[in-house]
Amino acid sequence: MTGWLRSLGAQTLSLVESLGRIVRFGGLIVRAALLPPARLRFLLWAVYDSGVLSTALVCASGLTVGLVLGLQLYNTLSRFGAEESLGTAVGLSLIRELGPVLTGLLVTGRAGSATTAEIGAMKATEQLDGLRMMAVDPIHFVVMPRALALALVMPLLSALFIVCGIFGAYLVGVQLLGLDAGSYISHLENAVDFRESVLQSIVKAGVFGMLLGLIATYRGYTCEPNAAGVSRATTSTVVTASVCILLSDYVLTALWGV
Amino acid sequence: MQSSSSRDLVVGVFVLLGLAAIAYLSVQVGGLSLGREGELQLFATFDDIGGLSPRAPVRISGVRVGQVESIDLDADLRARVAMNLATDLELSVDTAAAIRTAGLLGDQFVALEPGAEDEVLEAGESFSFTESATNLDKLIGAVVHGSGLAGDD
């Protein structure tokens, strides 16, 4: 009995401890971001790696999600004679939920895993120790630009995803199924409010980006310095970040309504 | 340095595209507006606004000239609708505002019917003549019970 209790206690303690470590790591990143030099060149490269290279994937996914949404919702709505509301349904679901969440998951797989693998490989080949020996803080030099870039590109990619999605649903609804273009656009514009939907979407994407940046860099920075460790850390980034994005999405949605 | 500067350019294009997407969603789709001063705001009071909602269009002869900004209750507990219209609009003081429905079950909008007076409405003034939304339930009830159409007998 005491053995069972002891293992429960040990697990709880290690959970709290790892949470504390990751929060402290986040604090170090924030401190590094505020301290000079600004490392703008590295930030730019990280934006290129995480953002620019994800654009094609995000836009193509947005377009296909929009196409499918248009088809599915049109068929369902037409049973009630409410095809006109396609713009409303597509706009609200894309802007509030699908855009930020799916972009978050896509970028986790595309750029978050790469970030972890890159930092993990640097650690495995003792490059981070090399930086420390030259009195260069690896958090400032390697981690901060990548974490910051993930947080910055997420709202931009999410907005691109949503615009592509709206266009995809337009293609299906208006061009293919014969809905009136004006009615699609005007229902979309009447239903979507800036504060209620668009701001919520941007804030969500920003929070997802920060979570992903923190998790991806933390996993890479703390991985075991060997090939198996890097591989485990990369997998763990994708799993942890995806679950965190989905959970925080629920919390953010619930908080926004209050 | 060639590859570095072309990478800068690609990042610049990417950021610009992302910001353009956010701007499109905020301003065009989300209806965010900066600076309301340039618009002519007029008020109208209705007994029943039906399903009229903020951002519904305001039309004259079917042409969109503005949108509903907000809907509140006034001191007499009637619905007070604030509308933002194009600044260059000259509406005579006896213009009537009516809540109409696009089609049988479509969205509701405010239709303005210009009057004949020479004086024009200034910003912040109210329409004197208004016509409430047609309530489909009441209309059907009137037909079914014969009360509204057949008189009092």
mmCIF file of C-alpha atoms in Angstrom, chain A:
data_model
loop_
_atom_site.group_PDB
_atom_site.id
_atom_site.type_symbol
_atom_site.label_atom_id
_atom_site.label_comp_id
_atom_site.label_asym_id
_atom_site.label_seq_id
_atom_site.Cartn_x
_atom_site.Cartn_y
_atom_site.Cartn_z
ATOM 1 C CA MET A 1 0.000 0.000 0.000
ATOM 2 C CA THR A 2 2.711 2.459 0.959
ATOM 3 C CA GLY A 3 4.716 1.438 -2.103
ATOM 4 C CA TRP A 4 1.798 2.364 -4.369
ATOM 5 C CA LEU A 5 1.321 5.675 -2.592
ATOM 6 C CA ARG A 6 5.032 6.376 -2.807
ATOM 7 C CA SER A 7 5.126 5.815 -6.573
ATOM 8 C CA LEU A 8 2.054 8.069 -6.996
ATOM 9 C CA GLY A 9 3.814 10.761 -5.000
ATOM 10 C CA ALA A 10 7.012 10.385 -6.980
ATOM 11 C CA GLN A 11 5.133 10.635 -10.271
ATOM 12 C CA THR A 12 3.267 13.747 -9.148
ATOM 13 C CA LEU A 13 6.491 15.353 -7.995
ATOM 14 C CA SER A 14 8.278 14.600 -11.271
ATOM 15 C CA LEU A 15 5.316 15.977 -13.227
ATOM 16 C CA VAL A 16 5.357 19.219 -11.237
ATOM 17 C CA GLU A 17 9.121 19.358 -11.566
ATOM 18 C CA SER A 18 9.096 18.991 -15.350
ATOM 19 C CA LEU A 19 6.326 21.610 -15.602
ATOM 20 C CA GLY A 20 8.438 23.946 -13.509
ATOM 21 C CA ARG A 21 11.484 23.309 -15.711
ATOM 22 C CA ILE A 22 9.633 24.102 -18.906
ATOM 23 C CA VAL A 23 8.149 27.302 -17.435
ATOM 24 C CA ARG A 24 11.607 28.343 -16.250
ATOM 25 C CA PHE A 25 12.949 27.595 -19.742
ATOM 26 C CA GLY A 26 10.223 29.864 -21.156
ATOM 27 C CA GLY A 27 11.344 32.574 -18.750
ATOM 28 C CA LEU A 28 14.939 32.212 -20.000
ATOM 29 C CA ILE A 29 13.740 32.581 -23.605
ATOM 30 C CA VAL A 30 11.768 35.734 -22.758
ATOM 31 C CA ARG A 31 14.793 37.165 -20.920
ATOM 32 C CA ALA A 32 17.032 36.321 -23.880
ATOM 33 C CA ALA A 33 14.597 38.020 -26.259
ATOM 34 C CA LEU A 34 14.755 41.224 -24.226
ATOM 35 C CA LEU A 35 18.531 41.298 -23.813
ATOM 36 C CA PRO A 36 20.770 42.760 -26.539
ATOM 37 C CA PRO A 37 21.944 41.887 -29.158
ATOM 38 C CA ALA A 38 18.638 41.333 -30.942
ATOM 39 C CA ARG A 39 19.890 38.522 -33.260
ATOM 40 C CA LEU A 40 17.616 39.767 -36.051
ATOM 41 C CA ARG A 41 19.587 37.871 -38.693
ATOM 42 C CA PHE A 42 18.987 34.548 -36.899
ATOM 43 C CA LEU A 43 15.345 35.407 -36.338
ATOM 44 C CA LEU A 44 15.013 36.062 -40.063
ATOM 45 C CA TRP A 45 16.542 32.685 -40.922
ATOM 46 C CA ALA A 46 14.287 30.949 -38.427
ATOM 47 C CA VAL A 47 11.249 32.709 -39.924
ATOM 48 C CA TYR A 48 12.389 31.459 -43.321
ATOM 49 C CA ASP A 49 12.767 27.862 -42.089
ATOM 50 C CA SER A 50 9.556 27.710 -40.049
ATOM 51 C CA GLY A 51 7.337 30.133 -41.920
ATOM 52 C CA VAL A 52 8.252 30.515 -45.563
ATOM 53 C CA LEU A 53 8.900 26.810 -46.079
ATOM 54 C CA SER A 54 5.536 25.954 -44.437
ATOM 55 C CA THR A 55 3.554 28.360 -46.609
ATOM 56 C CA ALA A 56 2.924 25.953 -49.478
ATOM 57 C CA LEU A 57 1.779 23.177 -47.142
ATOM 58 C CA VAL A 58 -0.475 25.490 -45.136
ATOM 59 C CA CYS A 59 -2.040 27.112 -48.214
ATOM 60 C CA ALA A 60 -2.654 23.762 -49.943
ATOM 61 C CA SER A 61 -4.209 22.329 -46.762
ATOM 62 C CA GLY A 62 -6.355 25.431 -46.317
ATOM 63 C CA LEU A 63 -7.599 25.174 -49.873
ATOM 64 C CA THR A 64 -8.537 21.495 -49.577
ATOM 65 C CA VAL A 65 -10.182 22.004 -46.183
ATOM 66 C CA GLY A 66 -12.190 24.831 -47.765
ATOM 67 C CA LEU A 67 -13.187 22.635 -50.715
ATOM 68 C CA VAL A 68 -14.367 19.827 -48.428
ATOM 69 C CA LEU A 69 -16.167 22.210 -46.059
ATOM 70 C CA GLY A 70 -17.953 23.813 -48.980
ATOM 71 C CA LEU A 71 -19.100 20.462 -50.333
ATOM 72 C CA GLN A 72 -20.144 18.957 -46.982
ATOM 73 C CA LEU A 73 -21.895 22.045 -45.634
ATOM 74 C CA TYR A 74 -23.634 22.753 -48.928
ATOM 75 C CA ASN A 75 -25.120 19.247 -48.985
ATOM 76 C CA THR A 76 -26.229 19.458 -45.356
ATOM 77 C CA LEU A 77 -27.545 23.015 -45.563
ATOM 78 C CA SER A 78 -29.455 22.379 -48.792
ATOM 79 C CA ARG A 79 -31.592 19.817 -46.930
ATOM 80 C CA PHE A 80 -33.023 22.731 -44.983
ATOM 81 C CA GLY A 81 -33.059 25.064 -47.963
ATOM 82 C CA ALA A 82 -30.380 27.145 -46.286
ATOM 83 C CA GLU A 83 -27.573 26.950 -48.885
ATOM 84 C CA GLU A 84 -27.300 30.732 -48.557
ATOM 85 C CA SER A 85 -25.774 30.276 -45.111
ATOM 86 C CA LEU A 86 -22.721 28.523 -46.557
ATOM 87 C CA GLY A 87 -20.660 31.705 -46.194
ATOM 88 C CA THR A 88 -21.641 32.029 -42.526
ATOM 89 C CA ALA A 89 -20.848 28.410 -41.682
ATOM 90 C CA VAL A 90 -17.567 28.314 -43.589
ATOM 91 C CA GLY A 91 -16.374 31.682 -42.293
ATOM 92 C CA LEU A 92 -17.139 31.052 -38.627
ATOM 93 C CA SER A 93 -15.781 27.497 -38.512
ATOM 94 C CA LEU A 94 -12.595 28.388 -40.409
ATOM 95 C CA ILE A 95 -11.824 31.617 -38.585
ATOM 96 C CA ARG A 96 -12.674 30.526 -35.058
ATOM 97 C CA GLU A 97 -11.483 26.912 -34.968
ATOM 98 C CA LEU A 98 -10.176 25.177 -38.050
ATOM 99 C CA GLY A 99 -7.728 27.866 -39.139
ATOM 100 C CA PRO A 100 -5.711 28.237 -35.923
ATOM 101 C CA VAL A 101 -5.967 24.578 -34.817
ATOM 102 C CA LEU A 102 -5.159 22.897 -38.126
ATOM 103 C CA THR A 103 -2.381 25.385 -38.856
ATOM 104 C CA GLY A 104 -1.019 24.685 -35.376
ATOM 105 C CA LEU A 105 -0.990 20.938 -35.994
ATOM 106 C CA LEU A 106 0.499 21.313 -39.485
ATOM 107 C CA VAL A 107 3.268 23.634 -38.325
ATOM 108 C CA THR A 108 3.958 21.291 -35.394
ATOM 109 C CA GLY A 109 4.592 18.474 -37.832
ATOM 110 C CA ARG A 110 6.382 20.574 -40.428
ATOM 111 C CA ALA A 111 8.488 23.054 -38.451
ATOM 112 C CA GLY A 112 8.220 22.120 -34.754
ATOM 113 C CA SER A 113 9.704 18.659 -35.286
ATOM 114 C CA ALA A 114 12.479 20.113 -37.447
ATOM 115 C CA THR A 115 13.334 22.668 -34.754
ATOM 116 C CA THR A 116 13.602 19.948 -32.097
ATOM 117 C CA ALA A 117 15.700 17.729 -34.347
ATOM 118 C CA GLU A 118 18.018 20.607 -35.246
ATOM 119 C CA ILE A 119 18.640 21.719 -31.663
ATOM 120 C CA GLY A 120 18.854 18.070 -30.547
ATOM 121 C CA ALA A 121 21.480 17.315 -33.192
ATOM 122 C CA MET A 122 23.445 20.393 -32.102
ATOM 123 C CA LYS A 123 23.361 19.081 -28.555
ATOM 124 C CA ALA A 124 24.324 15.529 -29.594
ATOM 125 C CA THR A 125 27.341 16.836 -31.517
ATOM 126 C CA GLU A 126 28.314 19.094 -28.577
ATOM 127 C CA GLN A 127 27.852 22.297 -30.579
ATOM 128 C CA LEU A 128 25.864 23.836 -27.719
ATOM 129 C CA ASP A 129 28.761 23.093 -25.343
ATOM 130 C CA GLY A 130 31.086 24.648 -27.907
ATOM 131 C CA LEU A 131 29.021 27.841 -27.844
ATOM 132 C CA ARG A 132 29.094 27.889 -24.050
ATOM 133 C CA MET A 133 32.885 27.542 -24.141
ATOM 134 C CA MET A 134 33.051 30.660 -26.292
ATOM 135 C CA ALA A 135 30.915 32.439 -23.650
ATOM 136 C CA VAL A 136 27.933 32.539 -26.031
ATOM 137 C CA ASP A 137 24.629 31.704 -24.379
ATOM 138 C CA PRO A 138 23.053 28.922 -26.512
ATOM 139 C CA ILE A 139 19.585 29.982 -25.392
ATOM 140 C CA HIS A 140 20.232 33.461 -26.736
ATOM 141 C CA PHE A 141 22.033 32.272 -29.865
ATOM 142 C CA VAL A 142 20.123 29.145 -30.911
ATOM 143 C CA VAL A 143 16.903 28.721 -28.931
ATOM 144 C CA MET A 144 15.424 32.219 -28.698
ATOM 145 C CA PRO A 145 15.313 33.055 -32.443
ATOM 146 C CA ARG A 146 13.655 29.712 -33.273
ATOM 147 C CA ALA A 147 11.070 29.894 -30.490
ATOM 148 C CA LEU A 148 10.282 33.517 -31.341
ATOM 149 C CA ALA A 149 9.984 32.698 -35.059
ATOM 150 C CA LEU A 150 7.449 29.912 -34.381
ATOM 151 C CA ALA A 151 5.356 32.275 -32.243
ATOM 152 C CA LEU A 152 5.513 34.994 -34.907
ATOM 153 C CA VAL A 153 4.738 32.944 -38.004
ATOM 154 C CA MET A 154 1.768 31.065 -36.554
ATOM 155 C CA PRO A 155 -0.777 33.945 -36.794
ATOM 156 C CA LEU A 156 0.437 34.770 -40.304
ATOM 157 C CA LEU A 157 0.178 31.154 -41.495
ATOM 158 C CA SER A 158 -3.205 30.751 -39.823
ATOM 159 C CA ALA A 159 -4.539 33.831 -41.631
ATOM 160 C CA LEU A 160 -3.231 32.458 -44.944
ATOM 161 C CA PHE A 161 -4.892 29.114 -44.191
ATOM 162 C CA ILE A 162 -8.225 30.836 -43.516
ATOM 163 C CA VAL A 163 -8.105 32.977 -46.655
ATOM 164 C CA CYS A 164 -7.274 29.895 -48.765
ATOM 165 C CA GLY A 165 -10.100 27.986 -47.050
ATOM 166 C CA ILE A 166 -12.628 30.734 -47.735
ATOM 167 C CA PHE A 167 -11.488 30.744 -51.352
ATOM 168 C CA GLY A 168 -11.772 26.940 -51.545
ATOM 169 C CA ALA A 169 -15.343 26.972 -50.258
ATOM 170 C CA TYR A 170 -16.071 29.771 -52.720
ATOM 171 C CA LEU A 171 -14.792 27.597 -55.570
ATOM 172 C CA VAL A 172 -17.063 24.707 -54.613
ATOM 173 C CA GLY A 173 -20.115 26.660 -53.476
ATOM 174 C CA VAL A 174 -20.178 29.385 -56.112
ATOM 175 C CA GLN A 175 -18.308 28.043 -59.136
ATOM 176 C CA LEU A 176 -19.292 24.367 -58.899
ATOM 177 C CA LEU A 177 -22.661 24.241 -57.129
ATOM 178 C CA GLY A 178 -24.080 27.496 -58.407
ATOM 179 C CA LEU A 179 -24.536 29.534 -55.245
ATOM 180 C CA ASP A 180 -24.726 33.301 -55.798
ATOM 181 C CA ALA A 181 -21.290 34.880 -55.286
ATOM 182 C CA GLY A 182 -22.696 38.038 -53.684
ATOM 183 C CA SER A 183 -24.780 36.094 -51.215
ATOM 184 C CA TYR A 184 -21.810 33.902 -50.202
ATOM 185 C CA ILE A 185 -19.581 36.915 -49.572
ATOM 186 C CA SER A 186 -22.238 39.055 -47.889
ATOM 187 C CA HIS A 187 -23.312 36.252 -45.526
ATOM 188 C CA LEU A 188 -19.655 35.711 -44.689
ATOM 189 C CA GLU A 189 -19.051 39.397 -44.009
ATOM 190 C CA ASN A 190 -22.264 39.861 -42.025
ATOM 191 C CA ALA A 191 -21.630 36.876 -39.760
ATOM 192 C CA VAL A 192 -17.988 37.506 -38.902
ATOM 193 C CA ASP A 193 -17.295 40.124 -36.264
ATOM 194 C CA PHE A 194 -13.762 41.400 -35.691
ATOM 195 C CA ARG A 195 -13.609 41.162 -31.910
ATOM 196 C CA GLU A 196 -15.677 37.992 -31.621
ATOM 197 C CA SER A 197 -14.055 35.944 -34.374
ATOM 198 C CA VAL A 198 -11.022 37.460 -36.083
ATOM 199 C CA LEU A 199 -9.284 38.653 -32.921
ATOM 200 C CA GLN A 200 -10.030 35.299 -31.282
ATOM 201 C CA SER A 201 -8.437 33.573 -34.270
ATOM 202 C CA ILE A 202 -5.274 35.706 -34.148
ATOM 203 C CA VAL A 203 -4.904 35.325 -30.369
ATOM 204 C CA LYS A 204 -5.379 31.556 -30.591
ATOM 205 C CA ALA A 205 -2.796 31.200 -33.348
ATOM 206 C CA GLY A 206 -0.367 33.343 -31.357
ATOM 207 C CA VAL A 207 -0.817 31.231 -28.218
ATOM 208 C CA PHE A 208 -0.388 28.007 -30.226
ATOM 209 C CA GLY A 209 2.777 29.425 -31.763
ATOM 210 C CA MET A 210 4.206 30.299 -28.341
ATOM 211 C CA LEU A 211 3.344 26.852 -26.974
ATOM 212 C CA LEU A 212 4.919 25.151 -29.966
ATOM 213 C CA GLY A 213 8.018 27.348 -29.844
ATOM 214 C CA LEU A 214 8.471 26.614 -26.151
ATOM 215 C CA ILE A 215 7.859 22.861 -26.411
ATOM 216 C CA ALA A 216 9.908 22.310 -29.576
ATOM 217 C CA THR A 217 12.970 24.170 -28.317
ATOM 218 C CA TYR A 218 12.713 22.705 -24.798
ATOM 219 C CA ARG A 219 12.541 19.140 -26.107
ATOM 220 C CA GLY A 220 15.533 19.706 -28.360
ATOM 221 C CA TYR A 221 17.533 21.479 -25.666
ATOM 222 C CA THR A 222 16.936 18.779 -23.041
ATOM 223 C CA CYS A 223 17.139 15.683 -25.247
ATOM 224 C CA GLU A 224 19.598 12.867 -24.555
ATOM 225 C CA PRO A 225 22.723 13.615 -26.589
ATOM 226 C CA ASN A 226 22.552 10.628 -28.933
ATOM 227 C CA ALA A 227 20.649 9.595 -32.050
ATOM 228 C CA ALA A 228 17.916 7.713 -30.199
ATOM 229 C CA GLY A 229 17.468 10.668 -27.839
ATOM 230 C CA VAL A 230 17.009 13.112 -30.725
ATOM 231 C CA SER A 231 14.456 10.822 -32.322
ATOM 232 C CA ARG A 232 12.528 10.451 -29.045
ATOM 233 C CA ALA A 233 12.594 14.213 -28.469
ATOM 234 C CA THR A 234 11.223 14.870 -31.976
ATOM 235 C CA THR A 235 8.360 12.423 -31.482
ATOM 236 C CA SER A 236 7.666 13.871 -28.073
ATOM 237 C CA THR A 237 7.493 17.403 -29.516
ATOM 238 C CA VAL A 238 4.848 16.405 -32.038
ATOM 239 C CA VAL A 239 2.757 14.536 -29.457
ATOM 240 C CA THR A 240 3.041 17.073 -26.637
ATOM 241 C CA ALA A 241 2.552 20.128 -28.841
ATOM 242 C CA SER A 242 -0.485 18.625 -30.612
ATOM 243 C CA VAL A 243 -2.181 17.725 -27.337
ATOM 244 C CA CYS A 244 -1.339 21.118 -25.818
ATOM 245 C CA ILE A 245 -2.739 22.931 -28.869
ATOM 246 C CA LEU A 246 -6.003 20.969 -28.768
ATOM 247 C CA LEU A 247 -6.438 21.390 -24.998
ATOM 248 C CA SER A 248 -5.558 25.085 -24.961
ATOM 249 C CA ASP A 249 -7.950 25.590 -27.877
ATOM 250 C CA TYR A 250 -10.813 24.422 -25.687
ATOM 251 C CA VAL A 251 -9.701 26.633 -22.806
ATOM 252 C CA LEU A 252 -9.287 29.688 -25.053
ATOM 253 C CA THR A 253 -12.682 29.131 -26.695
ATOM 254 C CA ALA A 254 -14.358 28.809 -23.293
ATOM 255 C CA LEU A 255 -12.594 31.900 -21.931
ATOM 256 C CA TRP A 256 -13.432 34.011 -24.995
ATOM 257 C CA GLY A 257 -17.150 33.427 -24.519
ATOM 258 C CA VAL A 258 -17.122 34.635 -20.912
#
